[in-house]
CSV table of C-alpha atoms in Angstrom, one decimal:
chain,number,residue,atom,x,y,z
A,638,MET,CA,141.2,92.1,50.4
A,639,ASP,CA,137.6,93.8,50.5
A,640,GLU,CA,136.4,90.6,49.1
A,641,LEU,CA,138.0,87.9,51.8
A,642,LEU,CA,136.7,90.7,54.4
A,643,THR,CA,132.9,90.3,53.3
A,644,GLU,CA,133.5,86.5,53.4
A,645,ALA,CA,134.4,86.8,56.8
A,646,GLN,CA,131.7,89.1,57.4
A,647,GLU,CA,129.1,86.5,55.9
A,648,ALA,CA,130.7,83.4,58.1
A,649,GLU,CA,130.7,85.8,61.2
A,650,ARG,CA,126.9,86.5,60.4
A,651,ALA,CA,126.0,83.0,59.6
A,652,LYS,CA,127.1,81.8,63.3
A,653,ARG,CA,125.6,84.7,64.9
A,654,TRP,CA,122.1,83.7,63.4
A,655,LEU,CA,122.5,79.7,64.3
A,656,ARG,CA,123.5,80.8,67.6
A,657,GLU,CA,120.6,83.0,68.1
A,658,ASN,CA,118.2,80.6,66.5
A,659,CYS,CA,119.5,77.3,67.6
A,660,ALA,CA,116.7,76.9,70.1
A,661,PHE,CA,114.2,77.2,67.8
A,662,LEU,CA,115.8,74.8,65.2
A,663,LEU,CA,115.9,72.0,67.9
A,664,ALA,CA,112.5,72.9,68.7
A,665,GLY,CA,111.2,72.5,65.4
A,666,ILE,CA,113.4,69.2,64.9
A,667,VAL,CA,111.9,67.8,68.7
A,668,LEU,CA,108.5,68.7,67.5
A,669,GLY,CA,108.7,67.0,64.1
A,670,LEU,CA,109.8,64.0,65.2
A,671,GLY,CA,107.4,64.0,68.2
A,672,GLY,CA,104.6,64.2,65.4
A,673,LEU,CA,106.1,61.2,63.3
A,674,PHE,CA,106.4,59.2,66.3
A,675,GLY,CA,102.9,60.1,67.8
A,676,TRP,CA,101.0,59.6,64.5
A,677,GLN,CA,102.9,56.3,64.6
A,678,ALA,CA,101.8,55.0,67.7
A,679,TRP,CA,98.2,56.3,67.2
A,680,GLN,CA,98.4,54.0,63.9
A,681,ASP,CA,99.7,51.4,66.1
A,682,SER,CA,96.9,51.4,68.4
A,683,GLN,CA,94.3,51.7,65.7
A,684,ARG,CA,95.3,48.5,64.7
A,685,GLU,CA,95.6,47.2,68.1
A,686,THR,CA,92.1,48.1,68.9
A,687,ALA,CA,90.6,46.7,65.3
A,688,GLY,CA,92.3,43.2,65.9
A,689,GLN,CA,91.1,42.9,69.7
A,690,ALA,CA,87.3,44.0,68.1
A,691,SER,CA,87.6,41.6,65.3
A,692,ILE,CA,88.0,38.6,68.2
A,693,VAL,CA,85.0,40.2,70.1
A,694,TRP,CA,83.1,40.3,66.6
A,695,GLN,CA,83.8,36.5,66.1
A,696,GLN,CA,82.8,35.8,69.9
A,697,LEU,CA,79.6,37.7,69.1
A,698,GLN,CA,78.8,35.5,65.9
A,699,ALA,CA,79.5,32.2,67.7
A,700,ALA,CA,77.6,33.2,70.5
A,701,VAL,CA,74.6,33.7,68.2
A,702,GLU,CA,75.1,30.5,66.4
A,703,GLY,CA,75.2,28.6,69.3
A,704,GLU,CA,72.2,30.2,70.7
A,705,ARG,CA,73.9,31.7,73.8
A,706,TYR,CA,71.5,34.5,74.4
A,707,ASN,CA,73.3,35.3,77.6
A,708,GLU,CA,76.7,35.6,76.1
A,709,VAL,CA,75.5,37.5,73.2
A,710,THR,CA,74.0,40.5,75.6
A,711,ASP,CA,77.5,40.4,77.5
A,712,THR,CA,79.5,40.2,74.2
A,713,VAL,CA,77.0,43.4,72.9
A,714,ALA,CA,78.1,45.1,76.0
A,715,VAL,CA,81.7,45.0,75.5
A,716,LEU,CA,82.1,45.5,71.8
A,717,GLN,CA,79.8,48.8,72.4
A,718,SER,CA,81.5,50.0,75.4
A,719,ASP,CA,84.9,49.0,74.4
A,720,TYR,CA,85.1,49.4,70.6
A,721,GLY,CA,82.2,51.7,70.0
A,722,SER,CA,84.3,53.8,67.3
A,723,THR,CA,84.6,50.5,65.2
A,724,PRO,CA,82.3,49.3,62.2
A,725,TYR,CA,82.0,46.0,64.2
A,726,VAL,CA,79.0,47.7,66.4
A,727,ASP,CA,76.9,48.7,63.1
A,728,GLN,CA,77.4,44.9,61.8
A,729,ALA,CA,76.7,43.5,65.4
A,730,ARG,CA,73.5,45.4,65.3
A,731,LEU,CA,72.1,43.7,61.9
A,732,LEU,CA,73.5,40.4,63.2
A,733,LEU,CA,70.9,40.7,66.4
A,734,ALA,CA,68.2,41.9,64.1
A,735,ARG,CA,68.2,38.7,62.4
A,736,MET,CA,69.0,36.9,65.3
A,737,TYR,CA,65.7,38.3,67.0
A,738,MET,CA,63.7,37.4,63.7
A,739,ASP,CA,65.0,34.0,64.0
A,740,ARG,CA,63.4,34.0,67.3
A,741,ASN,CA,60.1,35.5,66.4
A,742,ASP,CA,60.5,38.8,67.9
A,743,PRO,CA,60.0,41.7,65.0
A,744,GLU,CA,59.7,44.3,67.2
A,745,ALA,CA,63.1,43.8,68.9
A,746,ALA,CA,64.7,43.4,65.3
A,747,VAL,CA,63.1,46.9,64.3
A,748,GLY,CA,64.4,48.4,67.2
A,749,GLU,CA,68.0,47.0,66.2
A,750,LEU,CA,67.8,48.3,62.6
A,751,GLN,CA,66.0,51.6,63.5
A,752,ALA,CA,69.2,52.1,66.1
A,753,LEU,CA,71.7,51.3,63.2
A,754,TYR,CA,70.0,53.5,60.7
A,755,ALA,CA,69.9,56.5,63.2
A,756,ASP,CA,73.3,56.0,64.6
A,757,GLY,CA,75.4,53.8,62.6
A,758,SER,CA,78.7,55.3,60.7
A,759,ASP,CA,78.7,53.2,57.9
A,760,PRO,CA,76.3,54.9,55.0
A,761,TYR,CA,76.3,51.0,53.2
A,762,LEU,CA,75.1,49.3,56.4
A,763,ARG,CA,72.7,52.3,57.5
A,764,ARG,CA,71.1,51.8,53.7
A,765,LEU,CA,71.0,48.2,54.0
A,766,ALA,CA,69.2,48.5,58.2
A,767,ALA,CA,66.4,50.7,56.0
A,768,LEU,CA,65.8,48.0,53.1
A,769,ARG,CA,65.8,45.4,56.2
A,770,LEU,CA,63.6,47.2,58.2
A,771,ALA,CA,61.1,47.8,54.7
A,772,GLN,CA,61.7,43.7,54.4
A,773,ILE,CA,60.0,43.4,58.2
A,774,GLN,CA,57.4,45.7,57.3
A,775,ILE,CA,56.4,43.9,54.3
A,776,TYR,CA,56.4,40.7,56.1
A,777,ARG,CA,54.1,42.2,58.7
A,778,GLY,CA,51.6,43.5,55.8
A,779,ASP,CA,52.5,47.0,56.5
A,780,TYR,CA,53.0,47.8,52.7
A,781,ASP,CA,52.3,51.6,52.2
A,782,THR,CA,54.6,51.9,55.5
A,783,ALA,CA,57.7,49.6,53.6
A,784,LEU,CA,57.2,52.0,50.4
A,785,ALA,CA,57.8,55.0,52.5
A,786,THR,CA,60.7,53.1,54.2
A,787,LEU,CA,62.3,52.2,51.0
A,788,GLY,CA,62.3,56.0,49.7
A,789,PRO,CA,61.9,57.0,45.9
A,790,THR,CA,65.2,55.3,44.6
A,791,GLU,CA,68.3,53.5,45.1
A,792,THR,CA,71.7,54.2,43.1
A,793,SER,CA,74.0,52.0,45.3
A,794,ALA,CA,74.7,48.2,45.0
A,795,LEU,CA,71.9,47.6,47.0
A,796,ALA,CA,69.6,48.6,43.8
A,797,GLY,CA,68.5,45.2,43.1
A,798,LEU,CA,67.5,44.2,46.3
A,799,TYR,CA,65.9,47.7,46.8
A,800,HIS,CA,63.5,47.1,43.6
A,801,GLU,CA,63.0,43.6,44.6
A,802,LEU,CA,61.4,45.0,47.8
A,803,ARG,CA,59.5,47.5,46.2
A,804,GLY,CA,58.0,44.8,44.3
A,805,ASP,CA,57.1,42.6,47.0
A,806,ALA,CA,55.3,46.1,48.4
A,807,LEU,CA,53.5,46.6,45.3
A,808,ILE,CA,52.2,43.1,44.8
A,809,GLY,CA,50.5,43.5,48.8
A,810,LEU,CA,49.1,46.8,47.1
A,811,ALA,CA,47.7,44.8,44.3
A,812,ARG,CA,49.3,47.4,41.7
A,813,LEU,CA,50.6,44.6,39.5
A,814,GLU,CA,52.1,46.3,36.6
A,815,GLU,CA,53.9,48.4,39.0
A,816,ALA,CA,55.3,45.5,40.9
A,817,ARG,CA,56.3,44.0,37.7
A,818,ALA,CA,58.4,47.1,36.6
A,819,ALA,CA,60.2,46.7,40.1
A,820,TYR,CA,61.0,43.2,39.7
A,821,GLU,CA,62.4,43.5,36.4
A,822,GLN,CA,64.7,46.4,37.4
A,823,ALA,CA,65.9,44.1,40.5
A,824,LEU,CA,67.2,41.9,38.1
A,825,THR,CA,68.4,44.6,35.7
A,826,THR,CA,70.2,46.5,38.3
A,827,ASP,CA,71.9,43.6,40.6
A,828,VAL,CA,75.3,44.2,39.2
A,829,ALA,CA,76.5,43.3,43.1
A,830,GLY,CA,75.2,39.8,42.8
A,831,VAL,CA,73.2,40.4,46.3
A,832,LEU,CA,69.6,39.2,45.0
A,833,ASP,CA,68.7,35.4,44.7
A,834,ARG,CA,68.0,36.1,41.0
A,835,GLY,CA,66.1,32.5,40.7
A,836,PHE,CA,63.5,33.7,43.0
A,837,VAL,CA,62.8,37.0,42.2
A,838,GLN,CA,62.2,35.5,38.3
A,839,ILE,CA,60.0,33.2,39.8
A,840,LYS,CA,58.0,36.3,41.5
A,841,LEU,CA,58.4,38.2,38.1
A,842,ASP,CA,56.6,35.3,36.4
A,843,ASP,CA,54.0,35.0,38.6
A,844,VAL,CA,53.4,38.4,38.3
A,845,VAL,CA,53.2,38.5,34.5
A,846,GLY,CA,51.0,35.6,34.7
A,847,SER,CA,48.3,37.4,37.2
A,848,ILE,CA,48.5,40.0,34.8
A,849,ALA,CA,47.8,38.3,31.7
A,850,GLY,CA,45.2,36.1,33.4
A,851,GLY,CA,43.2,39.3,34.7
A,852,THR,CA,43.4,38.1,38.4
A,853,VAL,CA,45.1,39.7,41.6
A,854,ALA,CA,48.8,38.0,42.5
A,855,ALA,CA,48.8,36.4,46.1
A,856,GLU,CA,50.6,38.2,48.9
A,857,PRO,CA,54.5,38.0,48.2
A,858,VAL,CA,56.2,35.5,49.7
A,859,ALA,CA,59.5,36.9,51.9
A,860,GLU,CA,62.6,35.3,50.7
A,861,SER,CA,63.7,35.4,54.2
A,862,ALA,CA,62.4,36.1,57.8
A,863,ASP,CA,65.8,37.4,58.5
A,864,ALA,CA,65.9,40.8,58.6
A,865,ALA,CA,69.8,41.3,58.1
A,866,GLU,CA,72.9,38.9,56.3
């Protein structure tokens, strides 16, 4: 009898707890579901934004390739104002830098690359901007400035390009042994395949020949006037 009474008491206690806490339980369920649906809605919004930004990016590429420069300006403005949180803005700066170099406007190219390096959200693209900036400095004969821009080392997938550009700058400064070592490192560290290896080998052979002949190598020949790819 005592056991039955205890079970009845326990049942009554459970009912009382449910009555007292029902509102809190329902609120927790609602909040949980709300958070789930909110997260899903946010993800859907992000995917939609990325899709729209991709379309604008393709329009920008087509405008640049077609040399429709008024359209380029308008499309960049849309990309920056409506899709500033997407990686396409950083890529647009690289594309514009290349366009300006094609139009023989290195100052404008430098401006785009400096803006990307200062404000870019993607560390890889920011580093690429620095390397392309050094490339322009070499193209203009600012060899010491280029070395400072490149910095003392590079361990990313861009290491091959980094060492090639160091070699170009060092040739401009007539530091042939260092240039030879830089070109050798370029070929060794180009694990990502970003280099024109045949062209780097030609530059390396030229430096080796200059060292053997005791002559000063000619100023480096830029691989391209482009500031970005």
